[in-house]
XYZ file of C-alpha atoms in Angstrom:
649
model
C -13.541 44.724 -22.841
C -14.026 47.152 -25.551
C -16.484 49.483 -24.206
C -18.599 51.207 -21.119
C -21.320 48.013 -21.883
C -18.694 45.457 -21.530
C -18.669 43.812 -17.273
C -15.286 43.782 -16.549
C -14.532 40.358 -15.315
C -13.346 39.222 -12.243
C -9.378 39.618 -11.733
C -7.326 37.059 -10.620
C -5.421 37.788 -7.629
C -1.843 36.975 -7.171
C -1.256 35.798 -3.808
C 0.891 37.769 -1.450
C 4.878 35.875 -2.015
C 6.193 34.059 1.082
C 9.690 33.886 1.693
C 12.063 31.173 1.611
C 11.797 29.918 4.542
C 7.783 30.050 5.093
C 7.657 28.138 1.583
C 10.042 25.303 2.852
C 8.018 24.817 6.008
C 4.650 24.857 4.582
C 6.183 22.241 1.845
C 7.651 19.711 4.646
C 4.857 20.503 7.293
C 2.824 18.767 4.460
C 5.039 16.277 2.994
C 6.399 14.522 7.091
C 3.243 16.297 9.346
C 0.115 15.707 7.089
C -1.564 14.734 9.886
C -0.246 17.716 11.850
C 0.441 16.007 15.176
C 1.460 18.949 17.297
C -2.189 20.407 17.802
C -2.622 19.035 20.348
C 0.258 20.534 22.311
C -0.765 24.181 21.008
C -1.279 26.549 24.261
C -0.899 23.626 26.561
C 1.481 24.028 29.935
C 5.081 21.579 29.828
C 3.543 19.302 32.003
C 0.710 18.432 30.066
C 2.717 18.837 26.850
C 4.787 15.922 28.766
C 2.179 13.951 29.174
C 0.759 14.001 25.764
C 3.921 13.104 24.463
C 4.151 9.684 26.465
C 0.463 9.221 25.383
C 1.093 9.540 21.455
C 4.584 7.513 21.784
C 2.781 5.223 24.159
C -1.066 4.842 22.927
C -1.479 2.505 26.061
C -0.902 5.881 28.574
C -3.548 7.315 26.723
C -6.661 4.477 26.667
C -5.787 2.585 29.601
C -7.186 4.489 31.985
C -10.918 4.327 30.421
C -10.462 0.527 30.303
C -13.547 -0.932 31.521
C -14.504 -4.518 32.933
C -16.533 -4.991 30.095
C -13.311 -4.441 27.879
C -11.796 -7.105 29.800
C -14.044 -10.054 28.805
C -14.499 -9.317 25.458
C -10.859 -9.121 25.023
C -10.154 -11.970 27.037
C -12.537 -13.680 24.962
C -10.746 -12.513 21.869
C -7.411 -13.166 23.320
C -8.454 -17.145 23.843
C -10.021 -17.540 20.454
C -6.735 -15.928 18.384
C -4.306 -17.805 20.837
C -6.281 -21.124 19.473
C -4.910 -19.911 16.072
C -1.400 -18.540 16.829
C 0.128 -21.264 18.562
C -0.340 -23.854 15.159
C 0.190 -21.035 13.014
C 3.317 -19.933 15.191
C 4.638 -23.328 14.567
C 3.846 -24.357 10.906
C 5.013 -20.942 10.017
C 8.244 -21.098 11.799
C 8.591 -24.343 9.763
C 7.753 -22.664 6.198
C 10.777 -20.209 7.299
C 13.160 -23.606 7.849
C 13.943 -22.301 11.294
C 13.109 -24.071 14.475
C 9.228 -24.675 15.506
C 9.614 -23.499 18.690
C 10.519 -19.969 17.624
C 6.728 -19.642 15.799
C 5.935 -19.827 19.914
C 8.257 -17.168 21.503
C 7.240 -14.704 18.218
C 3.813 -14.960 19.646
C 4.849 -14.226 23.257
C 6.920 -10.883 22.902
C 6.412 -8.981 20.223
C 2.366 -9.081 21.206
C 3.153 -7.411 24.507
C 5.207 -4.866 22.527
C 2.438 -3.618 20.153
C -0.566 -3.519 23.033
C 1.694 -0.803 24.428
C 2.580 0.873 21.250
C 0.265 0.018 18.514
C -2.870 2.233 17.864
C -4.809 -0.337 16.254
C -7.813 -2.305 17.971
C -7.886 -4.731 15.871
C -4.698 -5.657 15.426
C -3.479 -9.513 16.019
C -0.078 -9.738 15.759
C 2.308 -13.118 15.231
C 4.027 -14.662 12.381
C 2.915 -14.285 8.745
C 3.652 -16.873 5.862
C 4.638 -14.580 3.189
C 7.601 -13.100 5.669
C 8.425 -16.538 6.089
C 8.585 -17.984 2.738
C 10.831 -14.237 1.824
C 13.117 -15.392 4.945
C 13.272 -19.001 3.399
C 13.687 -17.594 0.150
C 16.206 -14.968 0.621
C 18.481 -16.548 3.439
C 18.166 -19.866 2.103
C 19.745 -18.623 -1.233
C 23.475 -17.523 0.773
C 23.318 -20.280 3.197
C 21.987 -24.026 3.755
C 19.905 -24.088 7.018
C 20.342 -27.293 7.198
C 24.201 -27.719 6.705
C 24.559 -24.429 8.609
C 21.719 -24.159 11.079
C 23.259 -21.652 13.629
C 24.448 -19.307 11.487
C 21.242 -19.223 9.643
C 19.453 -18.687 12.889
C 21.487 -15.540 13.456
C 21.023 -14.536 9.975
C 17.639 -14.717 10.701
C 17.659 -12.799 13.859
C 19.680 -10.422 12.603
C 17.287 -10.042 9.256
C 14.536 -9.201 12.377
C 16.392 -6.392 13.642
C 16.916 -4.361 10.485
C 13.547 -5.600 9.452
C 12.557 -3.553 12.616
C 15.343 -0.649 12.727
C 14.237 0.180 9.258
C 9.618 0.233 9.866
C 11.108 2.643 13.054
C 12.587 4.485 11.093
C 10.362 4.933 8.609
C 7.798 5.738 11.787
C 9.945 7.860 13.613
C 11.227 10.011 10.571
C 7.919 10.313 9.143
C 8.106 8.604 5.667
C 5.390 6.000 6.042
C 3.915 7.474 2.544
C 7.120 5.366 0.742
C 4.947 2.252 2.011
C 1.926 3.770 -0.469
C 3.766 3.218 -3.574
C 3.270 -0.667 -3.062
C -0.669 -0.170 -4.665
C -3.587 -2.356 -4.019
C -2.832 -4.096 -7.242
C 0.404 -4.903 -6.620
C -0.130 -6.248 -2.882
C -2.892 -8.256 -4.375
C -1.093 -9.881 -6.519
C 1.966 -10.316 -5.077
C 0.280 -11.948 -1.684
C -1.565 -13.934 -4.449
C 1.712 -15.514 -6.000
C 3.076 -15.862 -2.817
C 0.607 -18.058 -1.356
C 0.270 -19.907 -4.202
C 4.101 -20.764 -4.105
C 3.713 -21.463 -0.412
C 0.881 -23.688 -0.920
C 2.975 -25.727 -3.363
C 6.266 -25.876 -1.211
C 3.537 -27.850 1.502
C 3.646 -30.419 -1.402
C 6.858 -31.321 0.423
C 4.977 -32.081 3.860
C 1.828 -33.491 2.566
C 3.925 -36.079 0.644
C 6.262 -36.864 3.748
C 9.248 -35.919 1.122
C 12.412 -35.630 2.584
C 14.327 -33.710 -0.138
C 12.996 -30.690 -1.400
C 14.195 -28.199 -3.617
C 14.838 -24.798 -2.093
C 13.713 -22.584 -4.547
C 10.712 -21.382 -5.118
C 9.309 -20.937 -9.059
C 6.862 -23.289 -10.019
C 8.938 -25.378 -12.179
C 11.763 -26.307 -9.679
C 8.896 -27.042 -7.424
C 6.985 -29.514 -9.376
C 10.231 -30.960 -11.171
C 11.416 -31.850 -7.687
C 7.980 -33.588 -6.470
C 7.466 -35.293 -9.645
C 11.131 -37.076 -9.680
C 10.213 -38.571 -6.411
C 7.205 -39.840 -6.832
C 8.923 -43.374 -5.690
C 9.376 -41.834 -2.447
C 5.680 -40.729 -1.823
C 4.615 -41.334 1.333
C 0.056 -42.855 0.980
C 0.110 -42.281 4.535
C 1.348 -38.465 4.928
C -0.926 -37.808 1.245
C -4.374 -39.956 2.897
C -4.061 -38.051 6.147
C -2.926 -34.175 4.761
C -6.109 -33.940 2.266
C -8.526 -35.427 4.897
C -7.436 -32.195 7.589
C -6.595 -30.057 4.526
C -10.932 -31.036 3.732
C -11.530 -30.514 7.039
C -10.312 -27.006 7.740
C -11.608 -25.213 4.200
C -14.837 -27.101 5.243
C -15.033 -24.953 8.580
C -13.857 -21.893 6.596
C -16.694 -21.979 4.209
C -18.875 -23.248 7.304
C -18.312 -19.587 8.805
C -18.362 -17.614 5.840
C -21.960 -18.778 5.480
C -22.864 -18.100 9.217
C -20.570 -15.527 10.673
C -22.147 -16.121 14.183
C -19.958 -19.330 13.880
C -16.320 -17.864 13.034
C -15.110 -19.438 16.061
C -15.523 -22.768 14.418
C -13.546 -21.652 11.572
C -10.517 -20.145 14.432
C -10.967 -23.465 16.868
C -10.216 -25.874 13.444
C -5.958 -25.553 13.048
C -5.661 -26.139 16.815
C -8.463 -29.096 17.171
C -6.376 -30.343 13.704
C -2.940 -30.369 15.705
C -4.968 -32.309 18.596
C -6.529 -34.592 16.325
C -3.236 -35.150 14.669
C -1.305 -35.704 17.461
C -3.707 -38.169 18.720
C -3.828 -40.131 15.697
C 0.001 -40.793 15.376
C -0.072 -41.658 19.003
C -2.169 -44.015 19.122
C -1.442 -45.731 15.932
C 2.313 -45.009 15.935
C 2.316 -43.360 12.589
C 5.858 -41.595 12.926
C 6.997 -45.298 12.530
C 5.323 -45.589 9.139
C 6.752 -42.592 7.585
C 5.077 -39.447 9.113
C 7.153 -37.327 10.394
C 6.772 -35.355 13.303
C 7.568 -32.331 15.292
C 9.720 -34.143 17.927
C 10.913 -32.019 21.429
C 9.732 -28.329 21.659
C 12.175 -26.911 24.633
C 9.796 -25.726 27.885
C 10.470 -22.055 28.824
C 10.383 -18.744 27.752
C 12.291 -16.761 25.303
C 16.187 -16.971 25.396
C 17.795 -13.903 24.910
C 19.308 -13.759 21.400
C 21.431 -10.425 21.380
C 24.154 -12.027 21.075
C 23.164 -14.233 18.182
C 23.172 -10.758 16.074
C 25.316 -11.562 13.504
C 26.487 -7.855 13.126
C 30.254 -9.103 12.029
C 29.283 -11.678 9.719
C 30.263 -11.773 5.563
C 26.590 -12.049 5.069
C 25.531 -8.751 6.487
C 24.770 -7.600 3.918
C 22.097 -10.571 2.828
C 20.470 -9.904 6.397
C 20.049 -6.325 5.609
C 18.494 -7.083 2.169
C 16.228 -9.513 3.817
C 15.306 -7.326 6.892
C 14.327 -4.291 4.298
C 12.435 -6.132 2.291
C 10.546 -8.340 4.723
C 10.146 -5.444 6.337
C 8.194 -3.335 3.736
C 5.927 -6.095 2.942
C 4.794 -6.564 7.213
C 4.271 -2.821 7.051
C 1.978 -3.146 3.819
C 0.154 -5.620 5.107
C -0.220 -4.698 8.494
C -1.086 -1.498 8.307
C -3.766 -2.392 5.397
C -5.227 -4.620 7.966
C -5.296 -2.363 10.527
C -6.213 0.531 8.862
C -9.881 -1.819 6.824
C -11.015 -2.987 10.397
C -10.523 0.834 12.051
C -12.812 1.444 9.002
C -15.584 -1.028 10.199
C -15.468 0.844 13.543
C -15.162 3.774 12.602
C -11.766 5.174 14.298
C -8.409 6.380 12.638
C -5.262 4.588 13.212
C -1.633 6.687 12.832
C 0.058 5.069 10.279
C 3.644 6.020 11.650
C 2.459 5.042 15.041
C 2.007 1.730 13.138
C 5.425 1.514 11.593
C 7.073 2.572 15.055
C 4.959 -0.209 16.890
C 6.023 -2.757 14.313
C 9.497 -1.961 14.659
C 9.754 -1.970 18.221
C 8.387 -5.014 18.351
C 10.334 -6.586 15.966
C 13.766 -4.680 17.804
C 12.505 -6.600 20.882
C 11.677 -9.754 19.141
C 15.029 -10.094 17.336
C 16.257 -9.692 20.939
C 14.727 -12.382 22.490
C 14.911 -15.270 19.574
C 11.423 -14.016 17.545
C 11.622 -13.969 13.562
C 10.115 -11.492 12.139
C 6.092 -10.602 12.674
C 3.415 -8.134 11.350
C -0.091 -8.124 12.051
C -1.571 -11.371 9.544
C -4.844 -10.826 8.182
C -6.217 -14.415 9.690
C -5.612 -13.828 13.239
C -6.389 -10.033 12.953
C -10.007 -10.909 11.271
C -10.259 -13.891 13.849
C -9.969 -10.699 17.030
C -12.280 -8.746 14.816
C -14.931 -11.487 14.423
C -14.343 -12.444 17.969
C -15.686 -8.793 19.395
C -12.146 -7.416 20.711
C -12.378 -3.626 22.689
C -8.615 -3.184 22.462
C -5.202 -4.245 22.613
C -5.497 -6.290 25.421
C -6.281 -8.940 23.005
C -2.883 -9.375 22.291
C -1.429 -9.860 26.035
C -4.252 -12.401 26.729
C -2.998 -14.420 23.913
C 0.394 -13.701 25.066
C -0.399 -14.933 28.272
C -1.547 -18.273 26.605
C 1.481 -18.535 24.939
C 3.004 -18.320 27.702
C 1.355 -20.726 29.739
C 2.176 -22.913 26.326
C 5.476 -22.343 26.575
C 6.248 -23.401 30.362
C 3.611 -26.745 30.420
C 2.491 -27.939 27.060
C 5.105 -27.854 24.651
C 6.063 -31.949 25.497
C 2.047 -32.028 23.995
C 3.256 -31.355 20.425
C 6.169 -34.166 19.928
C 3.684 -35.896 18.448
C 1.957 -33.299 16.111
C 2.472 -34.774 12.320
C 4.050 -32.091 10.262
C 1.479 -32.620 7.284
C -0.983 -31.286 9.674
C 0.868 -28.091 9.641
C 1.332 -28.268 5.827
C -2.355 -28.550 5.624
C -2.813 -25.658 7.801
C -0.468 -23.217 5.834
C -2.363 -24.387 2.768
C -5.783 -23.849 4.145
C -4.588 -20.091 5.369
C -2.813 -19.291 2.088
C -5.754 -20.616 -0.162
C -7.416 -17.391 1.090
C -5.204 -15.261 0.178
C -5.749 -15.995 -3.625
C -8.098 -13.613 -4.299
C -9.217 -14.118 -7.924
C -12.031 -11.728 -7.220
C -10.184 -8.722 -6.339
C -8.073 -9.561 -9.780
C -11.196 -9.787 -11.927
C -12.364 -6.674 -10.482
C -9.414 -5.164 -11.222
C -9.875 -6.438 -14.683
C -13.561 -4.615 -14.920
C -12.038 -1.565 -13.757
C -8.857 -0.630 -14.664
C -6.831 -3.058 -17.091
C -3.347 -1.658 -16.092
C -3.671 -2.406 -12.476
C -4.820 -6.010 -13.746
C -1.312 -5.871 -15.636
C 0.403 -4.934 -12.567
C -1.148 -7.397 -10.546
C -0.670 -10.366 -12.734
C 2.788 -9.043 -13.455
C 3.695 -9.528 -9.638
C 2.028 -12.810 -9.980
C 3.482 -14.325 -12.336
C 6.887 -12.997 -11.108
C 6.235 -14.327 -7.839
C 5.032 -17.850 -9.199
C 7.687 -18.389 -12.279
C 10.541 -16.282 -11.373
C 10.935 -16.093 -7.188
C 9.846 -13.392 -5.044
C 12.143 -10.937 -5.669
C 11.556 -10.931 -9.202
C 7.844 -10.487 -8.359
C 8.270 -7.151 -6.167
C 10.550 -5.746 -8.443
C 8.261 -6.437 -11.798
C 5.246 -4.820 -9.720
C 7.087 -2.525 -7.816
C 8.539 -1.613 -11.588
C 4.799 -1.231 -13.306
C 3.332 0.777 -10.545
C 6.140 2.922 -11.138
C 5.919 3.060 -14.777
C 2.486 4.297 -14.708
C 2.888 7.084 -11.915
C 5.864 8.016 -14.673
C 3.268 8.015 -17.526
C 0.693 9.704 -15.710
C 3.184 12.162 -14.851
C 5.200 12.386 -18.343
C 1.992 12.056 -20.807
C -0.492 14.144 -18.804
C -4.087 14.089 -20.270
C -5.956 17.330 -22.273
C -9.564 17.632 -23.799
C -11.380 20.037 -25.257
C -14.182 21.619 -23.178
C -17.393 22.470 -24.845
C -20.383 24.399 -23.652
C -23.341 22.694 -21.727
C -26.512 24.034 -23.457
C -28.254 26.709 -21.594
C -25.527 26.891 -19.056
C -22.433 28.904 -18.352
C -20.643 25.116 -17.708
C -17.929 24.139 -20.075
C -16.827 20.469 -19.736
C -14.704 17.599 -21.960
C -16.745 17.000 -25.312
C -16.017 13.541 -24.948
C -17.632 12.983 -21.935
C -20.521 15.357 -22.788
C -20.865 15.052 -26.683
C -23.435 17.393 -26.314
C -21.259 20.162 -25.423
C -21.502 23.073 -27.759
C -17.781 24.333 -29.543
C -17.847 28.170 -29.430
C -16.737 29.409 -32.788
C -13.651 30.599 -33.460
C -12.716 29.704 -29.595
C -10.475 26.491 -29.192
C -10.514 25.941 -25.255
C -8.123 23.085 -23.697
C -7.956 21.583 -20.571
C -4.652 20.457 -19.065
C -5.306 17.783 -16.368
C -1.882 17.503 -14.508
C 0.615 19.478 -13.309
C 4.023 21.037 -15.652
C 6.873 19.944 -15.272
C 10.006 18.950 -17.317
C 8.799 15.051 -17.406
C 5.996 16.290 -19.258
C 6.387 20.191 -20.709
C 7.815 18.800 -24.269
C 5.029 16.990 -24.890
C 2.255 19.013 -23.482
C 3.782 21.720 -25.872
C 3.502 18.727 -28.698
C -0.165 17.949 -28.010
C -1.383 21.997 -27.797
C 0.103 22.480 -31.295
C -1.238 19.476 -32.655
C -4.785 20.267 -31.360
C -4.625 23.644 -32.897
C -3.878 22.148 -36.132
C -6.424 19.274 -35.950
C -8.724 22.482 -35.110
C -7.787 24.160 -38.106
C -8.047 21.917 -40.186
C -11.269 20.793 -39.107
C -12.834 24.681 -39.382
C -11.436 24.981 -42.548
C -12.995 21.250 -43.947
C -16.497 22.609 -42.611
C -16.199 26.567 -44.011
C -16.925 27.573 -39.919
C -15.222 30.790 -38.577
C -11.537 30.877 -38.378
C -9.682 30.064 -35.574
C -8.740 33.068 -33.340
C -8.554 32.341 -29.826
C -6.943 29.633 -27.744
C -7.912 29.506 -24.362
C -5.992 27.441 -22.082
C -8.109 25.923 -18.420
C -5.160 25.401 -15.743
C -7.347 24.863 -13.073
C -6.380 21.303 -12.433
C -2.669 22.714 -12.783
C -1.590 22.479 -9.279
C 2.260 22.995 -9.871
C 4.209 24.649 -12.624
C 8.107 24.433 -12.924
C 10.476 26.975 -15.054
C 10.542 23.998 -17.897
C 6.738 24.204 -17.489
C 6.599 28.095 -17.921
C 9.259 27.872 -21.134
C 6.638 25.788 -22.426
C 3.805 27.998 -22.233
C 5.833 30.910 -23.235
C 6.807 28.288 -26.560
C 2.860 27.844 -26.590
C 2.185 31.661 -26.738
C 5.330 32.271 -29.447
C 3.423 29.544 -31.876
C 0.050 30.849 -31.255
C 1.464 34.742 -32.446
C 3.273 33.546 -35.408
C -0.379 31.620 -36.760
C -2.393 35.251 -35.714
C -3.630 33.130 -32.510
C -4.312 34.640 -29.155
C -3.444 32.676 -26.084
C -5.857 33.016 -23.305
C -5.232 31.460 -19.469
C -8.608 31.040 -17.723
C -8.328 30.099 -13.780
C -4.009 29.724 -12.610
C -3.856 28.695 -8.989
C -2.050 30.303 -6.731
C 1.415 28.684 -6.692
C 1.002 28.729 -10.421
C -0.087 32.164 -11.151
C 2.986 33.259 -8.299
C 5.632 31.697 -10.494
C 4.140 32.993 -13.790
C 4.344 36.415 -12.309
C 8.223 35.932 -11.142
C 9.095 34.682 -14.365
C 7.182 37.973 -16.128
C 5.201 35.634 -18.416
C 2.058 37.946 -17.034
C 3.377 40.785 -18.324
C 3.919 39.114 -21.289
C 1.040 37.944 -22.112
C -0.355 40.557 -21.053
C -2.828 40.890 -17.709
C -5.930 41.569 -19.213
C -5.730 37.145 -21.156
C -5.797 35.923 -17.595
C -9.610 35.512 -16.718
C -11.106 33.821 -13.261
C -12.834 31.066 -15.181
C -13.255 29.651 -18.607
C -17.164 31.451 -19.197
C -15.200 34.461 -18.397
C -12.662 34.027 -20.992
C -14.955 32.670 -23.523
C -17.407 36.176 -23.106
C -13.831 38.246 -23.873
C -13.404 36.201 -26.723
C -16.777 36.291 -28.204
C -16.989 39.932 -27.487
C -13.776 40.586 -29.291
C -15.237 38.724 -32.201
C -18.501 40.366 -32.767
C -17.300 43.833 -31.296
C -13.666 44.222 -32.935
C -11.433 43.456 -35.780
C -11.508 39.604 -36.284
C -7.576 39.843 -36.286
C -6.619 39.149 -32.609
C -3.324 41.583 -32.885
C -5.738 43.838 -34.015
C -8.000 43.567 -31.289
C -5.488 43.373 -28.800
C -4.424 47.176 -29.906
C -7.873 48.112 -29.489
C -8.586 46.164 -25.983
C -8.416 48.643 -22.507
C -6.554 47.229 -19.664
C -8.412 44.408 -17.371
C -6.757 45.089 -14.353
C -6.089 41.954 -13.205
């Protein structure tokens, strides 16, 4: 930079500005279309521009016609083995949500036939899931007594379906399915965790053949109301729940080990309701305190439109309930759907997803269905099973169905601690220690997240669960966001690489050259403090050079190459940044802005004061000015600065 012998570096360009409106449409194009959905329809005629809007509304237009025989019987295959599954599940799960059985059965009839003509998953089972349930239980329960007030909570719960389902449309439809991302793996992982262990001790209720049971859900109302009735256990209910509870995780870990056999492990809740059924039968068991199911009505779904309890003082409750169940079907579901498209090796539309769900779950609240997502049991169950498509789920509609019309008068006999046993076996799964000590080994704050939701789940309820996790995933985006990380780069030896001297200790300082690193964006959450930490590393540098008698301090360069966004608090900061380095006879140096950054630094003039020729391409760059002012000029860096030609940058 000071004479003919000096390569003039690269300049960095300033992109071209946009205008107002360009800017706003590339910002929400990304934000709602990251997927960018309308290529499809680029340079096509209206009619086919018709048609591919049916087929990405309608995934069924769109696959059906390439649907092969061979489809057909592995999905009818499928469709059997998860229909084995859904119809106890249905029920016991129903149950968990203190509504009636028989509406476990119609939620596995219509809102199946919904999703195989909307859903883009494969995989996909969809039905009832506990931890909906036990939030339906939970919430509902709280405002009204379902079994003082069965009706109305019936239409709260129906009602609780349709917002449930408005809302995941919504979502869908408006594009916001990334506000279902902020509910991290940690915090699904252990709130599922805390929820199944709470459901798995509310069972306590059916596997003693208690008759009152507390209605919360914490641990310590839980075991304070099974342990003040132990004069009313029921032997019988105990004897026969831990012999099917042994039986089913027996067939579990039976097809974990051989995974030809996972049919084994999908026939067991259905051969348990059998067994059960038979037993009480024959030995008249219901007369020696186990209780039973009793009547299922024949026939298909009711309508229930007008069970919508749009006019009722607990609206409000339903809402609540609907949004919430509602976000946790959509994590879930579309995490399920989203690992098995993995395995295979396609992509599933996550607002496709949230549409699908909510239709379904319109429809459902409709025609008497509770709420249902797409349960990681019966979806691994299709997996396993060798399901094509969809079609899965309207052959095990169709055997609901055929349940419905002939053999519900088969399950008056079906002991409810069979179906405790069966939630318990399901919900012992989803415990999954492992994924919490691996979250341990890896990253200790999403271990505190996940036991946070946890514990909040299992002591407080599960409201108090969400929030807490919802609250510490939160917290850290904040302090990622507010207390961004910096390092000091060093050179590689024998290399033009600089990198962080803590993770390369053999990185070389370059005397009298103090390069930083900033790692996040600037904004206002984080500009005071980022000013905070430069100052204090120049000191720390200082003081460090003048402890060891090295060259003095001259130059601070700053890397912003990780910087992808800068606000106008950001830019006050570095102009702070540049005001401190001056007044200490420091020159600031930017090495590598990106292009919305170096845009806004060139609106706000901060290039021009700085001056263009301190802005360098990368950090070798900078770091060659530097050390060729040092040898070449004046140590003093105003001094130099006098002396240095333009860089035309």
């Amino acid at each position: 930079m000071g004479n003919a012998d000096y390569e003039c570096p690269h300049p960095v360009a300033i992109p071209p500005s946009k205008t107002l409106f360009k800017s706003l449409e590339s910002s929400l194009k990304e934000t709602f279309f990251p997927d960018d959905p309308f290529r499809p329809f680029k340079n096509q005629p209206l009619s086919k521009k018709v048609v591919l809007g049916l087929q990405y509304f309608v995934p069924i237009l769109e696959w059906a016609p390439r649907y092969t025989f061979e489809f057909f019987k592995s999905d009818l295959i499928a469709g059997i083995t998860i229909a084995s599954l859904a119809v106890p599940q249905g029920i016991s799960y129903a149950s968990l949500a203190n509504l009636p059985p028989i509406l476990g059965l119609y939620s596995s009839f219509v809102p199946p036939l919904v999703y195989a003509m909307l859903g883009s998953s494969r995989d996909l089972a969809v039905g009832t899931v506990a931890v909906a349930s036990l939030l339906i239980s939970s919430l509902l329960g709280k405002e009204v007594n379902p079994n003082e007030n069965p009706k109305l909570y019936l239409q709260l719960a129906f009602t609780a379906t349709f917002f449930a389902g408005l809302f995941q449309a919504s979502l869908g439809f408006l594009r916001l399915g990334f506000i279902v991302d902020f509910l991290s793996h940690a915090t699904i992982v252990g709130f599922m965790g805390g929820a199944a262990t709470v459901v798995c001790l509310q069972q306590l209720k059916g596997l003693l053949g208690l008759v009152n049971f507390t209605h919360q859900t914490d641990i310590s109302s839980v075991m304070r109301s099974v342990f003040s009735q132990t004069h009313q256990w029921r032997w019988e209910s105990g004897v026969l729940g831990c012999c099917f509870l042994f039986f089913l995780l027996l067939t579990k870990y039976f097809s974990k080990k051989r995974a030809a056999f996972f049919w084994i492990n999908a026939m067991a809740p259905l051969t348990s309701v059998i067994l059960g059924s038979l037993l009480v039968y024959l030995t008249h068991a219901e007369k020696h305190g186990v209780e039973v199911i009793g009547h299922l009505k024949k026939g298909l779904n009711p309508p229930s439109v007008s069970d919508l309890a749009f006019g009722s003082p607990y609206l409000m409750t339903a809402i609540k309930t609907g949004i919430i169940t509602g976000v946790i079907g959509l994590a879930e579901g579309v995490a399920v759907g989203r690992s098995f498209a993995i395995f295979k090796n396609y992509h599933i539309d996550g607002n496709k997803e949230m549409i699908a769900f909510g239709m379904m779950n319109i429809a459902g609240s409709c025609t008497s269905c509770y709420l249902t997502a797409g349960p990681f049991s019966r979806s691994a169950v299709n997996f396993n099973a060798g399901c094509k498509t969809a079609v899965s789920n309207i052959v095990m509609a169709t055997a609901v169905m055929i349940t419905l019309l002939f053999l519900t008068p088969f399950f008056f006999y079906t002991p409810l601690v069979v179906l405790s046993s069966i939630i318990m076996a399901a919900m012992l799964g989803l415990i999954d220690y492992e994924a919490a000590i691996h979250l341990w080994k890896i990253d200790k704050f999403d271990f505190l997240v996940c036991m946070g939701a946890y514990l909040g789940v299992v002591f407080g309820s599960v409201e108090i669960g969400l929030v807490i996790a919802v609250t510490l995933s939160l917290l850290r985006v904040l302090l990622f966001v507010a207390r961004p990380r910096t390092f000091i780069l060093g050179n590689i030896p024998n290399s033009n690489v600089f990198r962080s001297v803590d993770q390369y200790p053999t990185a070389n300082n370059v005397p009298g050259v103090l390069i930083l690193q900033i790692d996040a964006p600037i904004y206002f959450a984080n500009a005071n403090y980022l000013r905070e930490r430069i100052s204090r590393w120049i000191y720390e540098e200082e003081e460090k050079l003048k402890a060891s008698g090295e060259t003095s301090l001259q130059y601070i360069i700053l890397d912003i190459s990780t910087v992808g966004s800068i606000d106008t608090s950001g830019i006050s900061m570095l102009e702070e940044v540049k005001k401190n380095a001056d007044r200490k006879g420091l020159k600031l140096v930017l090495a590598n802005p990106r292009s919305e950054v170096i845009k806004k630094l060139d609106k706000s003039k901060f290039i021009e004061n700085i001056g263009q020729e301190w802005i360098y391409l990368t950090v070798g760059e900078a770091v060659a000015a530097c050390n060729f002012m040092l040898h070449s000029c004046k140590p003093n860096p105003a001094a130099a600065e006098l002396n240095a030609p333009e860089n035309n940058v």
